[in-house]
Every structure is written in C-alpha cells, then in structure tokens.
C-alpha cells in the first residue's frame, strides 16, 4: 500500500485460509472508513455494479442501499469479498484504479475455476471482463510449518540454531529436538487452516480441531456442488473423496480407476483440474530423469495428488488417526501421511513438486532443486533402508546425483552421500 499509484489487490487462495480476516485487519489499521461487500453472503450486492461501472454511480448505489456507510476520498478502502461471485465488481477494479480516490482490496476463493461456471455466469464474466493490468493478484496459503512454529512460541534464535545444525551437519540438542518433534506431530494433526490452529492453541482439544476441519471439507464439497457444471459435480466429488485411497497405495500415482472402477482419464481430467484450480490439492509430477530442469523433464500424464493442507487430509481419515499419529502407530497410512506432510511444507514454500519412478523398481519420493543441483528427497516415518536411494547414489554415471537427503523421525546425521534430517527441518531446504 506504500507504492504510489498501486493497483487494487486481489488476494486469492483456498477457502478458509484467512484471506478475509487478513484483509479486514489491514484495512482497519490503515483506513478511516471501510466499505465491506461480501458477495457470497449478499448476492444482491451485485446490483451496485449494474448497469455501468462508473465509480461515482457505484458509490451512489451503495450509499442509497447502505445509508450508514461513510465514504471519503483518500481515507476509504473498499473490500470486495468473494469477488468471483460478482464478475462485474472485478471488472470495476480498472475504473477504481483510474479514478484514484479510493483503495480496493478483494478476496477470491475460486478465481481459478472459471471454466466450470454455467453459461449464464460465463456470459456475465465475459461481459464484465477481467481487468488485465489493473489488479495485483497475491496468492495466500494456509499457515505453513514455520508460521506454526512462531504461533507456538518458537523464536528466531531457535530457527537460527536449526539452520546452524543443518549447515554444519551436526545433531540437534536432545531437548530442542524433542520439542520440534512434538510440534511437528501436532502440525500433522492440526495443519494450517487458521480456525483449526486457533482452536488448538486456545483449547488443546483435538475434537474441536477435527470438527472444524471436517466442516471445512464439507464446505469444499458444497463449493463443488455450487460452482461446477451439473455434469461435473459427481465426478469432482469422486476425485476428491478418492484422495486418501490414492495415497494409501504402495505406488501413489493417481489413477482414475481408483476414483471409480473402469474410470478413464478423459472422463475425470477436468474434474481433477477443478479441485487443483480451487487450491485444495497439489500435483506432484513424475520426471523422465533425475536431472535439472525438473519442470522440463516432467511427465504430464503421471502424477501423485496431495492435499494442500496436511491437517485436512488427516481429518478425512478414520476416527482415531490423530491419536495414532501421536503414538507413532500408523501402519499402512504412515507413508502417505508423512509424504503429504513434506508436500505440504514444500508446497507452502512455493515449490513445485516432483518425484521419480521407473518400472524397474526405482522410486524417489521427491526431487527438488537445492543449491543448484537435483537432489532426491526420501521420507521415512521411522528409520528405513531407502533401497532406491542407495541404488541412485551408487550409480552417479546413470542418475547424475551427487548426494541425497532422507527425512524421518531421527536426528541429523551424514553417511557418505546421504544426509539424514529430522522431518521438522524440511522447511529449511530453500536455496
């Protein structure tokens, strides 16, 4: 907001990740007056943007319907909440910017799913037109693991200490290791949805957290019913509800036959894309080789699907899973949960996700660009022999990998070309 002639901001992100509260909090701190319009709660607010998008006319319509609203040039911020429900409001951003008297901040949960609207909604959106060049889009995610640490009282000095241990490849002090390990297991259960985090910090009652998470999942399903085309609605839900089953398989490549017996990609590919565009899931693509550039080597048709938030995945599993996580008794689901945990951490860092699998039996959970190299990442909930990793490291002439990282439930260690790290250090693996 300190930038001269800045554009209206559109904060885009999955439902319930804290967009509205963040925008309203910022506006309350920096503006004398706020005009808040929630287009999901009040569809009738769309009338403020018809028949034209002249700023003075929009203000006249708003003040006629809401006489208590105060609007003052230079001291007023308009907040358009769930702006995807009113395409003409988004179209008005161009005119608010050119007018220059007022600030505008917007939120949108489903701005990426435009291709799945009804013909009437598409026509309305086409008529309004997206204000290309007149808005700044900011992506917002649920709370990441580092933010979770801050919320639980972890100070910068503690994170700096972890970085030193990583850089020096030295074990973490036993008491600090135990605390971070505890916080990691709690994060697996709670995840980063702000309401779930707040409930946990205030009550420490997992039942309350679970209730909130399952309500959020139900709201996602309701969005699938509300916003998707009629023919796509059941397919989208089927894809979404198959995710735990997809991840429970030994080879976790997403298969449409797991969605429904005999299911084919051409029938479901658009439905899966809807869920991804809504920010609910992340894809992790297989690669042709273990070399950079990863995106250039990805196999478009082979991918795994992870929930964007680990807490929501765990909430979709059977009751008692949370207790099992804290006790370390997950059996078949252990690999799925901790792989999704690393996908959560890396994804919220802004990293695209890749893995490596070949029919000969070589499978690496993740590949990432780290310090200018392609580095394999293996996730082992407890100690494991990582056979694929050893094979890859043993044949540098074939795989072109100089070293690898194994994340698991243990302290820092180094043996030959394999660096072992506790899973709570994954968020430190940036360039």
PDB file of C-alpha atoms in Angstrom, residues 130-384:
ATOM      1  CA  UNK A 130     -11.116  -9.336 -16.161  1.00  0.00           C
ATOM      2  CA  UNK A 131      -9.216  -6.052 -15.592  1.00  0.00           C
ATOM      3  CA  UNK A 132      -5.891  -7.244 -17.014  1.00  0.00           C
ATOM      4  CA  UNK A 133      -3.146  -4.824 -15.993  1.00  0.00           C
ATOM      5  CA  UNK A 134      -5.292  -3.083 -13.386  1.00  0.00           C
ATOM      6  CA  UNK A 135      -5.025  -5.522 -10.462  1.00  0.00           C
ATOM      7  CA  UNK A 136      -2.279  -7.203  -8.455  1.00  0.00           C
ATOM      8  CA  UNK A 137      -3.009 -10.835  -7.561  1.00  0.00           C
ATOM      9  CA  UNK A 138      -1.485 -12.185  -4.350  1.00  0.00           C
ATOM     10  CA  UNK A 139      -1.680 -15.899  -3.573  1.00  0.00           C
ATOM     11  CA  UNK A 140      -2.397 -16.792   0.045  1.00  0.00           C
ATOM     12  CA  UNK A 141      -1.957 -20.240   1.585  1.00  0.00           C
ATOM     13  CA  UNK A 142      -2.942 -21.788   4.899  1.00  0.00           C
ATOM     14  CA  UNK A 143      -0.392 -21.325   7.685  1.00  0.00           C
ATOM     15  CA  UNK A 144       2.893 -23.053   6.855  1.00  0.00           C
ATOM     16  CA  UNK A 145       5.073 -25.023   9.246  1.00  0.00           C
ATOM     17  CA  UNK A 146       7.380 -22.116  10.084  1.00  0.00           C
ATOM     18  CA  UNK A 147       4.370 -19.925  10.936  1.00  0.00           C
ATOM     19  CA  UNK A 148       3.066 -22.802  13.062  1.00  0.00           C
ATOM     20  CA  UNK A 149       6.365 -22.729  14.972  1.00  0.00           C
ATOM     21  CA  UNK A 150       6.037 -18.980  15.541  1.00  0.00           C
ATOM     22  CA  UNK A 151       2.462 -19.445  16.800  1.00  0.00           C
ATOM     23  CA  UNK A 152       3.768 -21.964  19.332  1.00  0.00           C
ATOM     24  CA  UNK A 153       6.388 -19.644  20.778  1.00  0.00           C
ATOM     25  CA  UNK A 154       9.427 -20.693  18.754  1.00  0.00           C
ATOM     26  CA  UNK A 155      11.794 -17.725  18.480  1.00  0.00           C
ATOM     27  CA  UNK A 156      14.108 -16.700  15.607  1.00  0.00           C
ATOM     28  CA  UNK A 157      17.078 -17.796  17.717  1.00  0.00           C
ATOM     29  CA  UNK A 158      15.730 -21.362  17.767  1.00  0.00           C
ATOM     30  CA  UNK A 159      15.276 -21.433  13.986  1.00  0.00           C
ATOM     31  CA  UNK A 160      18.738 -19.921  13.528  1.00  0.00           C
ATOM     32  CA  UNK A 161      20.091 -22.730  15.693  1.00  0.00           C
ATOM     33  CA  UNK A 162      18.418 -25.323  13.448  1.00  0.00           C
ATOM     34  CA  UNK A 163      19.968 -23.670  10.399  1.00  0.00           C
ATOM     35  CA  UNK A 164      23.388 -23.925  12.018  1.00  0.00           C
ATOM     36  CA  UNK A 165      22.826 -27.629  12.665  1.00  0.00           C
ATOM     37  CA  UNK A 166      21.795 -28.092   9.027  1.00  0.00           C
ATOM     38  CA  UNK A 167      24.755 -26.135   7.672  1.00  0.00           C
ATOM     39  CA  UNK A 168      27.227 -27.942   9.943  1.00  0.00           C
ATOM     40  CA  UNK A 169      25.501 -31.323   9.543  1.00  0.00           C
ATOM     41  CA  UNK A 170      25.500 -31.561  13.338  1.00  0.00           C
ATOM     42  CA  UNK A 171      22.871 -33.213  15.617  1.00  0.00           C
ATOM     43  CA  UNK A 172      20.248 -31.012  17.273  1.00  0.00           C
ATOM     44  CA  UNK A 173      20.376 -30.751  21.061  1.00  0.00           C
ATOM     45  CA  UNK A 174      18.229 -33.547  22.526  1.00  0.00           C
ATOM     46  CA  UNK A 175      15.753 -31.305  24.366  1.00  0.00           C
ATOM     47  CA  UNK A 176      15.291 -28.986  21.387  1.00  0.00           C
ATOM     48  CA  UNK A 177      14.954 -31.998  19.076  1.00  0.00           C
ATOM     49  CA  UNK A 178      12.203 -33.410  21.289  1.00  0.00           C
ATOM     50  CA  UNK A 179      10.293 -30.104  21.282  1.00  0.00           C
ATOM     51  CA  UNK A 180      10.419 -29.695  17.494  1.00  0.00           C
ATOM     52  CA  UNK A 181       9.458 -33.317  17.003  1.00  0.00           C
ATOM     53  CA  UNK A 182       6.413 -32.787  19.245  1.00  0.00           C
ATOM     54  CA  UNK A 183       5.419 -29.644  17.335  1.00  0.00           C
ATOM     55  CA  UNK A 184       5.753 -31.493  14.028  1.00  0.00           C
ATOM     56  CA  UNK A 185       3.384 -34.273  15.101  1.00  0.00           C
ATOM     57  CA  UNK A 186       0.892 -31.684  16.312  1.00  0.00           C
ATOM     58  CA  UNK A 187       1.130 -29.855  12.988  1.00  0.00           C
ATOM     59  CA  UNK A 188       0.357 -33.087  11.131  1.00  0.00           C
ATOM     60  CA  UNK A 189      -2.914 -33.265  13.058  1.00  0.00           C
ATOM     61  CA  UNK A 190      -3.862 -29.579  13.080  1.00  0.00           C
ATOM     62  CA  UNK A 191      -2.453 -28.358   9.764  1.00  0.00           C
ATOM     63  CA  UNK A 192      -2.526 -24.688   8.858  1.00  0.00           C
ATOM     64  CA  UNK A 193      -6.166 -23.654   8.487  1.00  0.00           C
ATOM     65  CA  UNK A 194      -6.351 -20.581  10.775  1.00  0.00           C
ATOM     66  CA  UNK A 195      -9.578 -21.547  12.547  1.00  0.00           C
ATOM     67  CA  UNK A 196      -8.242 -25.022  13.340  1.00  0.00           C
ATOM     68  CA  UNK A 197      -4.947 -23.589  14.578  1.00  0.00           C
ATOM     69  CA  UNK A 198      -6.720 -21.061  16.794  1.00  0.00           C
ATOM     70  CA  UNK A 199      -8.946 -23.762  18.285  1.00  0.00           C
ATOM     71  CA  UNK A 200      -5.936 -25.935  19.073  1.00  0.00           C
ATOM     72  CA  UNK A 201      -3.902 -23.136  20.639  1.00  0.00           C
ATOM     73  CA  UNK A 202      -6.862 -21.983  22.742  1.00  0.00           C
ATOM     74  CA  UNK A 203      -8.219 -25.354  23.881  1.00  0.00           C
ATOM     75  CA  UNK A 204      -5.722 -28.133  23.044  1.00  0.00           C
ATOM     76  CA  UNK A 205      -8.813 -30.216  22.253  1.00  0.00           C
ATOM     77  CA  UNK A 206      -8.298 -32.331  19.142  1.00  0.00           C
ATOM     78  CA  UNK A 207     -12.039 -32.994  18.926  1.00  0.00           C
ATOM     79  CA  UNK A 208     -12.727 -29.294  18.369  1.00  0.00           C
ATOM     80  CA  UNK A 209      -9.996 -29.135  15.748  1.00  0.00           C
ATOM     81  CA  UNK A 210     -11.385 -32.167  13.929  1.00  0.00           C
ATOM     82  CA  UNK A 211     -14.899 -30.715  13.922  1.00  0.00           C
ATOM     83  CA  UNK A 212     -13.625 -27.514  12.292  1.00  0.00           C
ATOM     84  CA  UNK A 213     -11.557 -29.396   9.713  1.00  0.00           C
ATOM     85  CA  UNK A 214     -14.440 -31.625   8.696  1.00  0.00           C
ATOM     86  CA  UNK A 215     -16.721 -28.612   8.368  1.00  0.00           C
ATOM     87  CA  UNK A 216     -14.169 -27.001   6.041  1.00  0.00           C
ATOM     88  CA  UNK A 217     -14.015 -30.209   3.966  1.00  0.00           C
ATOM     89  CA  UNK A 218     -17.822 -30.184   3.793  1.00  0.00           C
ATOM     90  CA  UNK A 219     -17.692 -26.556   2.599  1.00  0.00           C
ATOM     91  CA  UNK A 220     -15.287 -27.581  -0.151  1.00  0.00           C
ATOM     92  CA  UNK A 221     -17.774 -30.236  -1.235  1.00  0.00           C
ATOM     93  CA  UNK A 222     -20.564 -27.665  -1.156  1.00  0.00           C
ATOM     94  CA  UNK A 223     -18.493 -25.437  -3.455  1.00  0.00           C
ATOM     95  CA  UNK A 224     -18.160 -28.363  -5.846  1.00  0.00           C
ATOM     96  CA  UNK A 225     -21.933 -28.585  -5.988  1.00  0.00           C
ATOM     97  CA  UNK A 226     -22.482 -24.837  -6.270  1.00  0.00           C
ATOM     98  CA  UNK A 227     -19.840 -23.804  -8.764  1.00  0.00           C
ATOM     99  CA  UNK A 228     -19.290 -26.795 -11.058  1.00  0.00           C
ATOM    100  CA  UNK A 229     -21.340 -27.652 -14.115  1.00  0.00           C
ATOM    101  CA  UNK A 230     -24.126 -30.152 -13.454  1.00  0.00           C
ATOM    102  CA  UNK A 231     -22.418 -32.999 -15.342  1.00  0.00           C
ATOM    103  CA  UNK A 232     -19.129 -32.434 -13.484  1.00  0.00           C
ATOM    104  CA  UNK A 233     -20.462 -32.258  -9.911  1.00  0.00           C
ATOM    105  CA  UNK A 234     -20.390 -36.013  -9.061  1.00  0.00           C
ATOM    106  CA  UNK A 235     -17.060 -36.552 -10.824  1.00  0.00           C
ATOM    107  CA  UNK A 236     -15.375 -33.760  -8.884  1.00  0.00           C
ATOM    108  CA  UNK A 237     -16.564 -35.178  -5.576  1.00  0.00           C
ATOM    109  CA  UNK A 238     -15.499 -38.680  -6.576  1.00  0.00           C
ATOM    110  CA  UNK A 239     -11.990 -37.445  -7.409  1.00  0.00           C
ATOM    111  CA  UNK A 240     -11.768 -35.501  -4.163  1.00  0.00           C
ATOM    112  CA  UNK A 241     -13.038 -38.327  -1.963  1.00  0.00           C
ATOM    113  CA  UNK A 242     -10.630 -40.806  -3.578  1.00  0.00           C
ATOM    114  CA  UNK A 243      -7.513 -38.949  -2.402  1.00  0.00           C
ATOM    115  CA  UNK A 244      -6.991 -40.912   0.860  1.00  0.00           C
ATOM    116  CA  UNK A 245      -7.346 -44.189  -1.084  1.00  0.00           C
ATOM    117  CA  UNK A 246      -4.927 -42.967  -3.749  1.00  0.00           C
ATOM    118  CA  UNK A 247      -2.308 -42.187  -1.099  1.00  0.00           C
ATOM    119  CA  UNK A 248      -2.746 -45.481   0.762  1.00  0.00           C
ATOM    120  CA  UNK A 249      -1.469 -47.467  -2.241  1.00  0.00           C
ATOM    121  CA  UNK A 250       2.165 -48.586  -2.321  1.00  0.00           C
ATOM    122  CA  UNK A 251       2.766 -46.691  -5.560  1.00  0.00           C
ATOM    123  CA  UNK A 252       0.835 -43.477  -5.064  1.00  0.00           C
ATOM    124  CA  UNK A 253       0.471 -42.402  -8.688  1.00  0.00           C
ATOM    125  CA  UNK A 254      -3.037 -41.015  -9.150  1.00  0.00           C
ATOM    126  CA  UNK A 255      -5.164 -43.457 -11.142  1.00  0.00           C
ATOM    127  CA  UNK A 256      -8.666 -42.741 -12.388  1.00  0.00           C
ATOM    128  CA  UNK A 257      -9.610 -46.400 -11.958  1.00  0.00           C
ATOM    129  CA  UNK A 258      -9.233 -45.800  -8.207  1.00  0.00           C
ATOM    130  CA  UNK A 259     -11.767 -42.976  -8.450  1.00  0.00           C
ATOM    131  CA  UNK A 260     -14.253 -45.428  -9.962  1.00  0.00           C
ATOM    132  CA  UNK A 261     -13.808 -48.932 -11.291  1.00  0.00           C
ATOM    133  CA  UNK A 262     -13.150 -48.601 -15.005  1.00  0.00           C
ATOM    134  CA  UNK A 263     -12.693 -44.835 -14.701  1.00  0.00           C
ATOM    135  CA  UNK A 264     -10.776 -43.168 -17.524  1.00  0.00           C
ATOM    136  CA  UNK A 265      -8.696 -40.040 -17.522  1.00  0.00           C
ATOM    137  CA  UNK A 266     -10.688 -38.376 -20.291  1.00  0.00           C
ATOM    138  CA  UNK A 267     -13.800 -38.613 -18.103  1.00  0.00           C
ATOM    139  CA  UNK A 268     -12.191 -37.154 -14.973  1.00  0.00           C
ATOM    140  CA  UNK A 269      -9.257 -34.993 -16.019  1.00  0.00           C
ATOM    141  CA  UNK A 270     -11.342 -31.804 -15.957  1.00  0.00           C
ATOM    142  CA  UNK A 271     -12.816 -32.692 -12.580  1.00  0.00           C
ATOM    143  CA  UNK A 272      -9.389 -33.146 -11.039  1.00  0.00           C
ATOM    144  CA  UNK A 273      -8.292 -29.860 -12.572  1.00  0.00           C
ATOM    145  CA  UNK A 274     -11.246 -28.143 -10.875  1.00  0.00           C
ATOM    146  CA  UNK A 275     -10.025 -29.297  -7.445  1.00  0.00           C
ATOM    147  CA  UNK A 276      -6.489 -28.171  -8.217  1.00  0.00           C
ATOM    148  CA  UNK A 277      -7.636 -24.786  -9.513  1.00  0.00           C
ATOM    149  CA  UNK A 278      -9.604 -24.305  -6.301  1.00  0.00           C
ATOM    150  CA  UNK A 279      -6.334 -24.710  -4.348  1.00  0.00           C
ATOM    151  CA  UNK A 280      -7.459 -27.834  -2.476  1.00  0.00           C
ATOM    152  CA  UNK A 281      -4.795 -30.188  -3.853  1.00  0.00           C
ATOM    153  CA  UNK A 282      -1.277 -30.136  -5.297  1.00  0.00           C
ATOM    154  CA  UNK A 283       0.060 -32.374  -8.026  1.00  0.00           C
ATOM    155  CA  UNK A 284       3.497 -33.948  -7.830  1.00  0.00           C
ATOM    156  CA  UNK A 285       4.778 -34.934 -11.295  1.00  0.00           C
ATOM    157  CA  UNK A 286       6.952 -37.880 -12.236  1.00  0.00           C
ATOM    158  CA  UNK A 287      10.075 -36.963 -14.197  1.00  0.00           C
ATOM    159  CA  UNK A 288      11.870 -38.655 -17.078  1.00  0.00           C
ATOM    160  CA  UNK A 289      15.264 -38.303 -15.406  1.00  0.00           C
ATOM    161  CA  UNK A 290      16.851 -37.188 -12.135  1.00  0.00           C
ATOM    162  CA  UNK A 291      18.254 -34.066 -13.747  1.00  0.00           C
ATOM    163  CA  UNK A 292      17.515 -30.354 -13.962  1.00  0.00           C
ATOM    164  CA  UNK A 293      15.375 -28.688 -15.170  1.00  0.00           C
ATOM    165  CA  UNK A 294      12.714 -30.656 -13.328  1.00  0.00           C
ATOM    166  CA  UNK A 295       9.764 -28.959 -14.983  1.00  0.00           C
ATOM    167  CA  UNK A 296      11.233 -29.615 -18.414  1.00  0.00           C
ATOM    168  CA  UNK A 297      11.594 -33.314 -17.589  1.00  0.00           C
ATOM    169  CA  UNK A 298       8.173 -33.865 -16.037  1.00  0.00           C
ATOM    170  CA  UNK A 299       5.761 -36.468 -17.408  1.00  0.00           C
ATOM    171  CA  UNK A 300       2.448 -34.669 -17.821  1.00  0.00           C
ATOM    172  CA  UNK A 301       0.314 -37.810 -17.527  1.00  0.00           C
ATOM    173  CA  UNK A 302       1.974 -39.297 -14.414  1.00  0.00           C
ATOM    174  CA  UNK A 303       1.456 -37.584 -11.095  1.00  0.00           C
ATOM    175  CA  UNK A 304       0.588 -38.028  -7.448  1.00  0.00           C
ATOM    176  CA  UNK A 305      -2.006 -35.876  -5.725  1.00  0.00           C
ATOM    177  CA  UNK A 306      -1.579 -34.476  -2.228  1.00  0.00           C
ATOM    178  CA  UNK A 307      -3.899 -32.355  -0.121  1.00  0.00           C
ATOM    179  CA  UNK A 308      -2.630 -28.777   0.099  1.00  0.00           C
ATOM    180  CA  UNK A 309      -3.078 -28.895   3.870  1.00  0.00           C
ATOM    181  CA  UNK A 310      -1.943 -31.934   5.853  1.00  0.00           C
ATOM    182  CA  UNK A 311      -4.476 -31.382   8.650  1.00  0.00           C
ATOM    183  CA  UNK A 312      -7.386 -31.637   6.222  1.00  0.00           C
ATOM    184  CA  UNK A 313      -6.038 -34.924   4.838  1.00  0.00           C
ATOM    185  CA  UNK A 314      -5.820 -36.406   8.333  1.00  0.00           C
ATOM    186  CA  UNK A 315      -9.365 -35.212   9.086  1.00  0.00           C
ATOM    187  CA  UNK A 316     -10.587 -37.235   6.080  1.00  0.00           C
ATOM    188  CA  UNK A 317      -9.224 -40.457   7.568  1.00  0.00           C
ATOM    189  CA  UNK A 318     -10.980 -42.632  10.129  1.00  0.00           C
ATOM    190  CA  UNK A 319     -11.502 -41.503  13.722  1.00  0.00           C
ATOM    191  CA  UNK A 320      -8.545 -42.247  15.952  1.00  0.00           C
ATOM    192  CA  UNK A 321      -5.919 -41.415  13.331  1.00  0.00           C
ATOM    193  CA  UNK A 322      -4.889 -38.344  15.317  1.00  0.00           C
ATOM    194  CA  UNK A 323      -4.147 -40.428  18.381  1.00  0.00           C
ATOM    195  CA  UNK A 324      -2.217 -42.937  16.284  1.00  0.00           C
ATOM    196  CA  UNK A 325      -0.040 -40.155  14.864  1.00  0.00           C
ATOM    197  CA  UNK A 326       0.939 -39.015  18.336  1.00  0.00           C
ATOM    198  CA  UNK A 327       1.787 -42.600  19.288  1.00  0.00           C
ATOM    199  CA  UNK A 328       3.573 -43.381  16.021  1.00  0.00           C
ATOM    200  CA  UNK A 329       1.234 -46.277  15.181  1.00  0.00           C
ATOM    201  CA  UNK A 330       0.007 -45.562  11.657  1.00  0.00           C
ATOM    202  CA  UNK A 331       0.986 -48.754   9.855  1.00  0.00           C
ATOM    203  CA  UNK A 332      -0.199 -48.618   6.220  1.00  0.00           C
ATOM    204  CA  UNK A 333      -1.074 -44.934   6.212  1.00  0.00           C
ATOM    205  CA  UNK A 334       2.189 -43.780   7.762  1.00  0.00           C
ATOM    206  CA  UNK A 335       3.980 -43.282   4.453  1.00  0.00           C
ATOM    207  CA  UNK A 336       1.037 -41.463   2.924  1.00  0.00           C
ATOM    208  CA  UNK A 337       0.683 -39.045   5.814  1.00  0.00           C
ATOM    209  CA  UNK A 338       4.336 -38.148   6.073  1.00  0.00           C
ATOM    210  CA  UNK A 339       4.729 -37.808   2.303  1.00  0.00           C
ATOM    211  CA  UNK A 340       1.769 -35.425   2.298  1.00  0.00           C
ATOM    212  CA  UNK A 341       3.388 -33.580   5.201  1.00  0.00           C
ATOM    213  CA  UNK A 342       6.503 -32.915   3.115  1.00  0.00           C
ATOM    214  CA  UNK A 343       4.312 -31.952   0.127  1.00  0.00           C
ATOM    215  CA  UNK A 344       2.525 -29.510   2.461  1.00  0.00           C
ATOM    216  CA  UNK A 345       5.779 -27.977   3.701  1.00  0.00           C
ATOM    217  CA  UNK A 346       7.451 -27.733   0.291  1.00  0.00           C
ATOM    218  CA  UNK A 347       4.265 -26.558  -1.451  1.00  0.00           C
ATOM    219  CA  UNK A 348       3.672 -23.758   1.046  1.00  0.00           C
ATOM    220  CA  UNK A 349       7.262 -22.648   0.414  1.00  0.00           C
ATOM    221  CA  UNK A 350       6.165 -22.054  -3.177  1.00  0.00           C
ATOM    222  CA  UNK A 351       7.974 -25.093  -4.578  1.00  0.00           C
ATOM    223  CA  UNK A 352       6.548 -27.159  -7.413  1.00  0.00           C
ATOM    224  CA  UNK A 353       6.517 -30.876  -6.590  1.00  0.00           C
ATOM    225  CA  UNK A 354       8.282 -33.669  -8.485  1.00  0.00           C
ATOM    226  CA  UNK A 355       9.152 -37.315  -7.900  1.00  0.00           C
ATOM    227  CA  UNK A 356      10.913 -40.104  -9.803  1.00  0.00           C
ATOM    228  CA  UNK A 357       9.554 -43.571 -10.562  1.00  0.00           C
ATOM    229  CA  UNK A 358      10.593 -46.175 -13.062  1.00  0.00           C
ATOM    230  CA  UNK A 359       9.036 -49.600 -13.588  1.00  0.00           C
ATOM    231  CA  UNK A 360      12.332 -51.248 -12.688  1.00  0.00           C
ATOM    232  CA  UNK A 361      11.586 -50.510  -9.040  1.00  0.00           C
ATOM    233  CA  UNK A 362      13.379 -47.195  -8.501  1.00  0.00           C
ATOM    234  CA  UNK A 363      11.129 -44.702  -6.731  1.00  0.00           C
ATOM    235  CA  UNK A 364      12.181 -41.452  -5.071  1.00  0.00           C
ATOM    236  CA  UNK A 365       9.506 -39.632  -3.049  1.00  0.00           C
ATOM    237  CA  UNK A 366      10.533 -36.137  -4.160  1.00  0.00           C
ATOM    238  CA  UNK A 367      13.074 -34.385  -6.352  1.00  0.00           C
ATOM    239  CA  UNK A 368      13.981 -30.768  -5.749  1.00  0.00           C
ATOM    240  CA  UNK A 369      16.388 -28.119  -6.952  1.00  0.00           C
ATOM    241  CA  UNK A 370      18.616 -27.442  -3.961  1.00  0.00           C
ATOM    242  CA  UNK A 371      21.836 -25.438  -4.064  1.00  0.00           C
ATOM    243  CA  UNK A 372      21.877 -25.624  -7.837  1.00  0.00           C
ATOM    244  CA  UNK A 373      21.560 -29.405  -8.075  1.00  0.00           C
ATOM    245  CA  UNK A 374      18.849 -32.028  -8.481  1.00  0.00           C
ATOM    246  CA  UNK A 375      18.563 -33.591  -5.021  1.00  0.00           C
ATOM    247  CA  UNK A 376      16.382 -36.644  -4.232  1.00  0.00           C
ATOM    248  CA  UNK A 377      14.316 -36.480  -1.027  1.00  0.00           C
ATOM    249  CA  UNK A 378      13.121 -39.633   0.719  1.00  0.00           C
ATOM    250  CA  UNK A 379      10.532 -39.615   3.518  1.00  0.00           C
ATOM    251  CA  UNK A 380      10.725 -42.339   6.137  1.00  0.00           C
ATOM    252  CA  UNK A 381       8.410 -42.019   9.104  1.00  0.00           C
ATOM    253  CA  UNK A 382      10.947 -44.046  11.076  1.00  0.00           C
ATOM    254  CA  UNK A 383      14.323 -45.480  10.181  1.00  0.00           C
ATOM    255  CA  UNK A 384      14.286 -47.228   6.807  1.00  0.00           C
TER     256      UNK A 384
END
